[in-house]
């Protein structure tokens, strides 16, 4: 029970109790008559009372309590109207949770943002769930996901989510490490052949490597060489498709190095770019060691802590992966990438449908991703040597995580 609810229960009890004691002391009433007499003190009672200080305390406590109820009801009505008008907006976003990013997102959304557990908040078209633990987020999802209608979205932040492959019934699962990686490669795309050294392991580092490979591999002229320091045994076990992709498209290569980075300074010295993907303290230490060990530059350091620039050589190191009020909405919700990724797949589906090879317009593709056929796919019939055969063109919902990620990578 909330604190306000406790007050609603306890305050009337105290008023009646004080009134009963006052009437018993001053008038000698029996308990039952004292109870009945004290109930009138729960309203604005201004008639004369027996001379007892407890009765006066009860009287004014009752008056203050009633005015408090009136004020609370008035505030609730006003807040409800504000929430109702906000939730009706087509671009309204309700944010739930206790993550460090919640306040930043609310500040970024401005008047479009709703941060309330009021039932009206769940009428907003978008719901963003960001708690400081997956257990809390999943519990919230289990409790409230059934409230969503077909035209609503829930963006669920989970550390266990990866490769933005989970998108079902307008439920989008994302994690912070992955959205940082996607944003990074969108801003720092490789246009020319590069040797990139990645120092660090863990989910952020794996996401950096995965989306780097997925985003850059299709540019056959780039020829990216990745030198990766850290334990990537899990990554290799889970992403055999990466090796197949590199073999198919060529141009890129990965070298996984099991020894500490400082034992391979000759390799690191060949790097065009060094990406530091550990926690902030380790990244700052590594950046300073690199700057002290040689003429290393173009060091990209991931951090979410403000003013880290004062701890490093800002001329040779660049802070990346920061989530701020200015970019948080774009990074977390990824509207442009979600839409462009779907349009990439829509182009494929429409091209399969149209044997004449007519040029597709932006309007054709953008309207197609709103249709059920785009999500469900269709069956295409083909005439071959007088015989009719058919095959299925998979819709967006048929895509596995890799195929969907490829579309997003093309969008990046």
Short mmCIF file of C-alpha atoms in Angstrom, two decimals:
data_model
loop_
_atom_site.label_atom_id
_atom_site.label_comp_id
_atom_site.label_asym_id
_atom_site.label_seq_id
_atom_site.Cartn_x
_atom_site.Cartn_y
_atom_site.Cartn_z
CA UNK A 1 0.00 0.00 0.00
CA UNK A 2 1.28 3.45 -0.93
CA UNK A 3 2.02 6.13 1.65
CA UNK A 4 -0.95 8.21 0.51
CA UNK A 5 -3.28 5.21 0.94
CA UNK A 6 -2.04 4.68 4.49
CA UNK A 7 -2.87 8.31 5.34
CA UNK A 8 -6.41 7.84 4.05
CA UNK A 9 -6.87 4.95 6.48
CA UNK A 10 -5.00 6.24 9.52
CA UNK A 11 -6.16 9.90 9.57
CA UNK A 12 -9.93 9.17 10.00
CA UNK A 13 -9.11 6.59 12.67
CA UNK A 14 -7.06 9.15 14.64
CA UNK A 15 -9.80 11.82 14.32
CA UNK A 16 -12.49 9.45 15.62
CA UNK A 17 -10.26 8.16 18.41
CA UNK A 18 -9.42 11.68 19.63
CA UNK A 19 -13.09 12.63 19.46
CA UNK A 20 -14.16 9.58 21.47
CA UNK A 21 -11.61 10.28 24.20
CA UNK A 22 -12.66 13.94 24.28
CA UNK A 23 -16.37 13.15 24.62
CA UNK A 24 -15.76 10.49 27.26
CA UNK A 25 -13.58 12.86 29.28
CA UNK A 26 -15.72 16.00 28.97
CA UNK A 27 -19.26 14.61 28.75
CA UNK A 28 -18.93 11.17 30.31
CA UNK A 29 -20.42 9.48 27.23
CA UNK A 30 -20.46 5.74 26.92
CA UNK A 31 -18.20 4.26 24.23
CA UNK A 32 -20.96 3.75 21.67
CA UNK A 33 -22.38 7.27 22.07
CA UNK A 34 -18.86 8.76 22.01
CA UNK A 35 -18.19 6.92 18.75
CA UNK A 36 -21.35 8.24 17.12
CA UNK A 37 -20.67 11.77 18.33
CA UNK A 38 -17.07 11.77 17.08
CA UNK A 39 -18.04 10.67 13.57
CA UNK A 40 -19.39 14.17 12.87
CA UNK A 41 -15.83 15.46 13.24
CA UNK A 42 -14.95 13.79 9.93
CA UNK A 43 -16.62 16.69 8.16
CA UNK A 44 -16.19 20.44 8.39
CA UNK A 45 -17.86 20.80 11.80
CA UNK A 46 -18.00 24.39 13.11
CA UNK A 47 -20.67 24.13 15.84
CA UNK A 48 -19.61 24.60 19.49
CA UNK A 49 -17.97 21.60 21.14
CA UNK A 50 -17.51 20.66 24.81
CA UNK A 51 -14.47 22.31 26.33
CA UNK A 52 -11.84 19.67 25.73
CA UNK A 53 -8.59 20.25 23.82
CA UNK A 54 -8.70 16.82 22.19
CA UNK A 55 -12.03 17.66 20.57
CA UNK A 56 -10.57 20.85 19.09
CA UNK A 57 -7.56 18.92 17.81
CA UNK A 58 -9.90 16.32 16.26
CA UNK A 59 -12.09 19.07 14.73
CA UNK A 60 -9.21 20.86 12.98
CA UNK A 61 -7.51 17.62 12.01
CA UNK A 62 -10.76 16.63 10.30
CA UNK A 63 -10.98 19.97 8.48
CA UNK A 64 -7.36 19.73 7.32
CA UNK A 65 -7.93 16.11 6.27
CA UNK A 66 -10.96 17.02 4.15
CA UNK A 67 -9.16 19.90 2.47
CA UNK A 68 -6.25 17.51 1.87
CA UNK A 69 -8.62 15.04 0.22
CA UNK A 70 -10.05 17.80 -1.93
CA UNK A 71 -6.57 18.96 -2.94
CA UNK A 72 -5.44 15.40 -3.70
CA UNK A 73 -8.53 14.76 -5.81
CA UNK A 74 -8.02 18.03 -7.68
CA UNK A 75 -4.37 17.25 -8.38
CA UNK A 76 -5.32 13.72 -9.52
CA UNK A 77 -7.91 15.15 -11.92
CA UNK A 78 -5.45 17.68 -13.33
CA UNK A 79 -2.67 15.08 -13.67
CA UNK A 80 -5.12 12.65 -15.25
CA UNK A 81 -6.17 15.25 -17.84
CA UNK A 82 -2.55 16.06 -18.61
CA UNK A 83 -1.71 12.35 -18.99
CA UNK A 84 -4.81 11.78 -21.11
CA UNK A 85 -3.90 14.60 -23.48
CA UNK A 86 -0.27 13.41 -23.65
CA UNK A 87 -1.20 9.77 -24.22
CA UNK A 88 -3.49 10.75 -27.12
CA UNK A 89 -0.55 12.18 -29.07
CA UNK A 90 0.54 9.98 -31.95
CA UNK A 91 4.18 10.42 -30.91
CA UNK A 92 3.67 9.85 -27.16
CA UNK A 93 6.24 7.67 -25.38
CA UNK A 94 5.67 6.25 -21.89
CA UNK A 95 8.89 5.32 -20.09
CA UNK A 96 8.90 2.87 -17.19
CA UNK A 97 11.76 1.76 -14.97
CA UNK A 98 14.63 2.84 -12.75
CA UNK A 99 17.54 2.63 -15.19
CA UNK A 100 20.06 5.47 -15.25
CA UNK A 101 18.86 6.26 -18.78
CA UNK A 102 15.19 6.83 -17.89
CA UNK A 103 15.54 10.47 -16.83
CA UNK A 104 17.71 11.22 -19.86
CA UNK A 105 15.10 9.78 -22.19
CA UNK A 106 12.27 11.66 -20.48
CA UNK A 107 14.22 14.93 -20.74
CA UNK A 108 14.91 14.24 -24.40
CA UNK A 109 11.26 13.49 -25.19
CA UNK A 110 10.03 16.72 -23.64
CA UNK A 111 6.26 17.08 -23.80
CA UNK A 112 5.95 13.77 -25.63
CA UNK A 113 7.36 11.83 -22.68
CA UNK A 114 5.29 10.21 -19.93
CA UNK A 115 6.91 8.91 -16.76
CA UNK A 116 4.09 7.62 -14.60
CA UNK A 117 2.58 4.37 -13.36
CA UNK A 118 -0.90 5.81 -13.88
CA UNK A 119 -3.12 3.49 -15.98
CA UNK A 120 -3.49 6.24 -18.60
CA UNK A 121 0.24 6.01 -19.32
CA UNK A 122 -0.34 2.62 -20.93
CA UNK A 123 -2.47 4.24 -23.62
CA UNK A 124 0.60 5.87 -25.20
CA UNK A 125 1.50 4.37 -28.56
CA UNK A 126 5.01 3.53 -27.37
CA UNK A 127 6.04 1.96 -24.11
CA UNK A 128 9.73 1.83 -23.15
CA UNK A 129 10.72 -0.47 -20.28
CA UNK A 130 14.17 0.12 -18.78
CA UNK A 131 14.88 -1.28 -15.31
CA UNK A 132 18.30 -1.80 -13.75
CA UNK A 133 17.88 -5.57 -13.90
CA UNK A 134 16.42 -8.00 -16.41
CA UNK A 135 14.31 -9.60 -13.68
CA UNK A 136 12.45 -6.34 -13.02
CA UNK A 137 12.00 -5.68 -16.73
CA UNK A 138 10.63 -9.16 -17.40
CA UNK A 139 8.29 -8.94 -14.42
CA UNK A 140 6.96 -5.62 -15.73
CA UNK A 141 6.59 -7.08 -19.22
CA UNK A 142 4.70 -10.10 -17.92
CA UNK A 143 2.33 -7.89 -15.92
CA UNK A 144 1.54 -5.28 -18.55
CA UNK A 145 2.21 -6.68 -22.04
CA UNK A 146 -1.39 -7.87 -22.41
CA UNK A 147 -2.60 -4.29 -22.11
CA UNK A 148 -1.06 -3.34 -25.45
CA UNK A 149 -3.26 -2.97 -28.48
CA UNK A 150 -2.25 -3.79 -32.06
CA UNK A 151 -1.14 -0.24 -32.82
CA UNK A 152 1.10 0.03 -29.74
CA UNK A 153 4.78 -0.85 -29.33
CA UNK A 154 6.78 -2.02 -26.34
CA UNK A 155 10.53 -1.45 -26.40
CA UNK A 156 12.01 -3.78 -23.80
CA UNK A 157 15.59 -3.19 -22.63
CA UNK A 158 17.18 -6.50 -21.63
CA UNK A 159 20.80 -7.42 -21.18
CA UNK A 160 19.92 -10.84 -22.60
CA UNK A 161 18.60 -9.33 -25.83
CA UNK A 162 20.93 -9.30 -28.83
CA UNK A 163 21.05 -8.67 -32.57
CA UNK A 164 17.67 -6.91 -32.45
CA UNK A 165 16.22 -10.15 -33.75
CA UNK A 166 13.27 -10.27 -31.40
CA UNK A 167 10.40 -8.32 -32.87
CA UNK A 168 7.04 -9.95 -32.44
CA UNK A 169 3.60 -8.44 -31.97
CA UNK A 170 5.21 -5.00 -31.79
CA UNK A 171 7.58 -6.07 -28.99
CA UNK A 172 11.12 -4.80 -29.62
CA UNK A 173 13.93 -6.18 -27.46
CA UNK A 174 17.21 -4.27 -27.30
CA UNK A 175 20.22 -3.96 -25.04
CA UNK A 176 22.44 -0.99 -24.34
CA UNK A 177 25.65 -2.57 -25.66
CA UNK A 178 24.07 -3.41 -28.98
CA UNK A 179 22.43 -0.05 -29.59
CA UNK A 180 25.77 1.58 -28.82
CA UNK A 181 27.47 -0.68 -31.37
CA UNK A 182 24.87 0.06 -34.04
CA UNK A 183 25.14 3.79 -33.39
CA UNK A 184 28.94 3.57 -33.48
CA UNK A 185 29.13 1.95 -36.91
CA UNK A 186 26.50 4.32 -38.24
CA UNK A 187 28.71 7.26 -37.23
CA UNK A 188 32.10 5.66 -37.97
CA UNK A 189 31.45 3.56 -41.06
CA UNK A 190 34.53 2.23 -42.85
CA UNK A 191 34.82 3.80 -46.28
CA UNK A 192 38.35 2.62 -47.09
CA UNK A 193 40.50 -0.43 -46.28
CA UNK A 194 41.42 -0.33 -42.59
CA UNK A 195 43.12 -2.39 -39.93
CA UNK A 196 40.96 -2.19 -36.83
CA UNK A 197 42.14 -3.38 -33.42
CA UNK A 198 39.47 -4.24 -30.84
CA UNK A 199 40.66 -4.46 -27.23
CA UNK A 200 38.25 -5.94 -24.70
CA UNK A 201 35.72 -8.70 -24.50
CA UNK A 202 32.22 -9.04 -23.16
CA UNK A 203 28.86 -8.18 -24.69
CA UNK A 204 29.75 -4.67 -25.84
CA UNK A 205 32.92 -5.87 -27.58
CA UNK A 206 31.05 -8.77 -29.20
CA UNK A 207 28.38 -6.36 -30.44
CA UNK A 208 31.05 -4.02 -31.83
CA UNK A 209 32.64 -6.88 -33.76
CA UNK A 210 29.35 -8.40 -34.92
CA UNK A 211 27.88 -5.18 -36.25
CA UNK A 212 31.20 -4.07 -37.68
CA UNK A 213 31.39 -7.26 -39.69
CA UNK A 214 27.75 -7.14 -40.65
CA UNK A 215 27.84 -3.47 -41.65
CA UNK A 216 31.17 -3.32 -43.44
CA UNK A 217 31.40 -6.72 -45.15
CA UNK A 218 29.09 -5.84 -48.04
CA UNK A 219 31.41 -3.07 -49.20
CA UNK A 220 33.75 -5.30 -51.19
CA UNK A 221 36.21 -2.48 -51.78
CA UNK A 222 36.75 -1.79 -48.07
CA UNK A 223 38.78 -4.87 -47.07
CA UNK A 224 38.65 -4.51 -43.30
CA UNK A 225 41.13 -6.43 -41.16
CA UNK A 226 40.02 -6.94 -37.55
CA UNK A 227 42.60 -7.71 -34.85
CA UNK A 228 40.66 -8.76 -31.77
CA UNK A 229 42.18 -9.15 -28.30
CA UNK A 230 40.16 -11.03 -25.70
CA UNK A 231 38.16 -14.18 -25.09
CA UNK A 232 35.82 -14.61 -28.04
CA UNK A 233 35.20 -18.33 -27.72
CA UNK A 234 31.50 -17.77 -27.11
CA UNK A 235 31.29 -15.40 -30.07
CA UNK A 236 32.92 -17.95 -32.39
CA UNK A 237 30.65 -20.72 -31.18
CA UNK A 238 27.49 -18.69 -31.66
CA UNK A 239 28.33 -16.96 -34.94
CA UNK A 240 29.47 -19.53 -37.44
CA UNK A 241 27.44 -17.57 -39.98
CA UNK A 242 30.05 -14.80 -39.74
CA UNK A 243 32.76 -17.06 -41.20
CA UNK A 244 30.39 -18.13 -43.99
CA UNK A 245 29.56 -14.52 -44.75
CA UNK A 246 33.21 -13.47 -44.93
CA UNK A 247 33.98 -16.46 -47.14
CA UNK A 248 31.07 -15.62 -49.44
CA UNK A 249 31.74 -11.91 -49.81
CA UNK A 250 35.49 -11.82 -49.22
CA UNK A 251 37.51 -8.73 -48.56
CA UNK A 252 37.40 -8.77 -44.75
CA UNK A 253 39.36 -10.87 -42.27
CA UNK A 254 39.46 -11.46 -38.51
CA UNK A 255 42.41 -12.46 -36.35
CA UNK A 256 41.53 -13.54 -32.82
CA UNK A 257 44.52 -13.02 -30.51
CA UNK A 258 44.55 -14.80 -27.16
CA UNK A 259 47.55 -13.06 -25.57
CA UNK A 260 47.30 -9.65 -23.78
CA UNK A 261 47.35 -6.70 -26.14
CA UNK A 262 50.60 -5.26 -24.75
CA UNK A 263 52.45 -8.37 -25.93
CA UNK A 264 51.58 -7.59 -29.55
CA UNK A 265 52.52 -3.94 -29.84
CA UNK A 266 53.89 -4.56 -33.31
CA UNK A 267 50.43 -5.59 -34.52
CA UNK A 268 48.71 -2.71 -32.79
CA UNK A 269 51.16 -0.25 -34.36
CA UNK A 270 49.77 -1.27 -37.77
CA UNK A 271 46.24 -0.27 -36.77
CA UNK A 272 44.35 2.53 -38.46
CA UNK A 273 41.83 2.50 -35.62
CA UNK A 274 41.86 1.14 -32.07
CA UNK A 275 38.53 0.49 -30.34
CA UNK A 276 38.54 0.09 -26.55
CA UNK A 277 35.50 -1.89 -25.37
CA UNK A 278 36.18 -2.70 -21.70
CA UNK A 279 34.70 -0.78 -18.77
CA UNK A 280 35.58 2.90 -18.49
CA UNK A 281 38.44 2.53 -15.98
CA UNK A 282 40.19 -0.14 -18.05
CA UNK A 283 39.61 1.82 -21.24
CA UNK A 284 41.12 5.00 -19.78
CA UNK A 285 44.12 3.08 -18.47
CA UNK A 286 44.66 1.33 -21.81
CA UNK A 287 44.34 4.60 -23.74
CA UNK A 288 46.93 6.30 -21.54
CA UNK A 289 49.30 3.33 -21.78
CA UNK A 290 49.00 3.33 -25.58
CA UNK A 291 49.61 7.07 -25.78
CA UNK A 292 52.67 6.69 -23.58
CA UNK A 293 54.02 3.69 -25.46
CA UNK A 294 54.14 5.15 -28.94
CA UNK A 295 52.66 7.36 -31.59
CA UNK A 296 49.23 5.79 -31.40
CA UNK A 297 46.25 7.88 -32.47
CA UNK A 298 42.65 7.43 -33.61
CA UNK A 299 41.83 5.59 -30.38
CA UNK A 300 38.08 5.21 -29.87
CA UNK A 301 37.18 4.84 -26.20
CA UNK A 302 33.73 3.64 -25.08
CA UNK A 303 32.36 5.23 -21.93
CA UNK A 304 29.14 6.57 -20.43
CA UNK A 305 30.87 8.76 -17.86
CA UNK A 306 30.99 12.51 -18.42
CA UNK A 307 34.24 14.50 -18.65
CA UNK A 308 36.46 11.48 -19.32
CA UNK A 309 38.21 13.70 -21.86
CA UNK A 310 40.09 15.34 -19.00
CA UNK A 311 41.74 11.99 -18.13
CA UNK A 312 43.11 11.19 -21.59
CA UNK A 313 44.92 12.80 -24.50
CA UNK A 314 41.91 14.23 -26.30
CA UNK A 315 43.98 14.92 -29.42
CA UNK A 316 44.66 11.22 -29.92
CA UNK A 317 41.62 9.62 -28.26
CA UNK A 318 37.98 10.04 -29.14
CA UNK A 319 35.10 9.34 -26.76
CA UNK A 320 32.41 7.18 -28.38
CA UNK A 321 29.28 5.38 -27.23
CA UNK A 322 28.05 8.23 -25.06
CA UNK A 323 24.32 8.30 -24.49
CA UNK A 324 23.09 11.80 -23.76
CA UNK A 325 19.88 13.79 -23.75
CA UNK A 326 20.63 14.86 -27.32
CA UNK A 327 20.98 11.38 -28.85
CA UNK A 328 19.29 8.92 -26.49
CA UNK A 329 15.94 8.75 -28.29
CA UNK A 330 17.55 8.05 -31.65
CA UNK A 331 19.94 5.47 -30.19
CA UNK A 332 17.43 3.54 -28.08
CA UNK A 333 14.34 3.57 -30.29
CA UNK A 334 16.25 3.33 -33.61
CA UNK A 335 13.29 4.52 -35.65
CA UNK A 336 15.32 5.30 -38.73
CA UNK A 337 17.14 1.95 -38.66
CA UNK A 338 14.00 -0.11 -37.99
CA UNK A 339 12.18 1.59 -40.85
CA UNK A 340 15.08 1.51 -43.31
CA UNK A 341 15.84 -2.14 -42.48
CA UNK A 342 12.26 -3.10 -43.22
CA UNK A 343 12.35 -1.14 -46.44
CA UNK A 344 15.44 -3.06 -47.54
CA UNK A 345 13.51 -6.32 -47.15
CA UNK A 346 10.44 -4.79 -48.79
CA UNK A 347 12.49 -3.96 -51.88
CA UNK A 348 13.48 -7.62 -52.14
CA UNK A 349 9.88 -8.81 -51.74
CA UNK A 350 8.52 -6.35 -54.28
CA UNK A 351 11.29 -7.16 -56.75
CA UNK A 352 10.42 -10.86 -56.51
CA UNK A 353 6.79 -10.01 -57.07
CA UNK A 354 7.39 -7.89 -60.16
CA UNK A 355 8.96 -9.84 -63.00
CA UNK A 356 8.98 -6.77 -65.21
CA UNK A 357 11.65 -5.10 -63.13
CA UNK A 358 9.87 -1.80 -62.84
CA UNK A 359 11.62 0.85 -60.78
CA UNK A 360 10.31 1.11 -57.24
CA UNK A 361 9.55 4.48 -55.73
CA UNK A 362 9.99 5.46 -52.10
CA UNK A 363 6.21 5.67 -51.78
CA UNK A 364 5.80 2.10 -53.11
CA UNK A 365 8.19 0.67 -50.55
CA UNK A 366 7.14 2.74 -47.54
CA UNK A 367 3.46 1.87 -48.06
CA UNK A 368 4.27 -1.83 -48.55
CA UNK A 369 5.85 -2.20 -45.09
CA UNK A 370 2.48 -1.27 -43.60
CA UNK A 371 0.74 -4.23 -45.22
CA UNK A 372 0.16 -7.65 -43.67
CA UNK A 373 1.75 -9.32 -46.70
CA UNK A 374 5.08 -7.70 -45.88
CA UNK A 375 5.11 -9.37 -42.48
CA UNK A 376 3.53 -12.70 -43.48
CA UNK A 377 5.10 -13.22 -46.93
CA UNK A 378 3.42 -14.62 -50.02
CA UNK A 379 3.54 -17.51 -52.49
CA UNK A 380 4.73 -16.81 -56.02
CA UNK A 381 3.78 -18.99 -58.97
CA UNK A 382 6.26 -19.45 -61.80
CA UNK A 383 5.73 -20.94 -65.27
CA UNK A 384 8.62 -23.17 -66.37
CA UNK A 385 8.44 -25.12 -69.62
CA UNK A 386 4.66 -25.13 -69.52
CA UNK A 387 4.51 -26.32 -65.95
CA UNK A 388 3.52 -24.16 -63.01
CA UNK A 389 5.51 -24.26 -59.83
CA UNK A 390 5.44 -22.11 -56.76
CA UNK A 391 7.77 -20.99 -54.02
CA UNK A 392 7.39 -18.90 -50.93
CA UNK A 393 8.79 -15.40 -50.56
CA UNK A 394 9.40 -14.97 -46.86
CA UNK A 395 7.98 -11.97 -45.05
CA UNK A 396 9.61 -9.92 -42.33
CA UNK A 397 8.38 -12.27 -39.60
CA UNK A 398 10.04 -15.21 -41.39
CA UNK A 399 13.52 -13.70 -41.18
CA UNK A 400 15.98 -15.20 -38.76
CA UNK A 401 18.17 -12.95 -36.60
CA UNK A 402 21.03 -12.94 -39.12
CA UNK A 403 18.84 -12.04 -42.11
CA UNK A 404 17.07 -9.35 -40.16
CA UNK A 405 20.40 -8.03 -38.92
CA UNK A 406 21.66 -7.95 -42.52
CA UNK A 407 18.77 -5.72 -43.47
CA UNK A 408 19.51 -3.44 -40.53
CA UNK A 409 23.18 -3.43 -41.47
CA UNK A 410 22.28 -2.38 -45.00
CA UNK A 411 20.18 0.38 -43.47
CA UNK A 412 23.16 1.54 -41.38
#
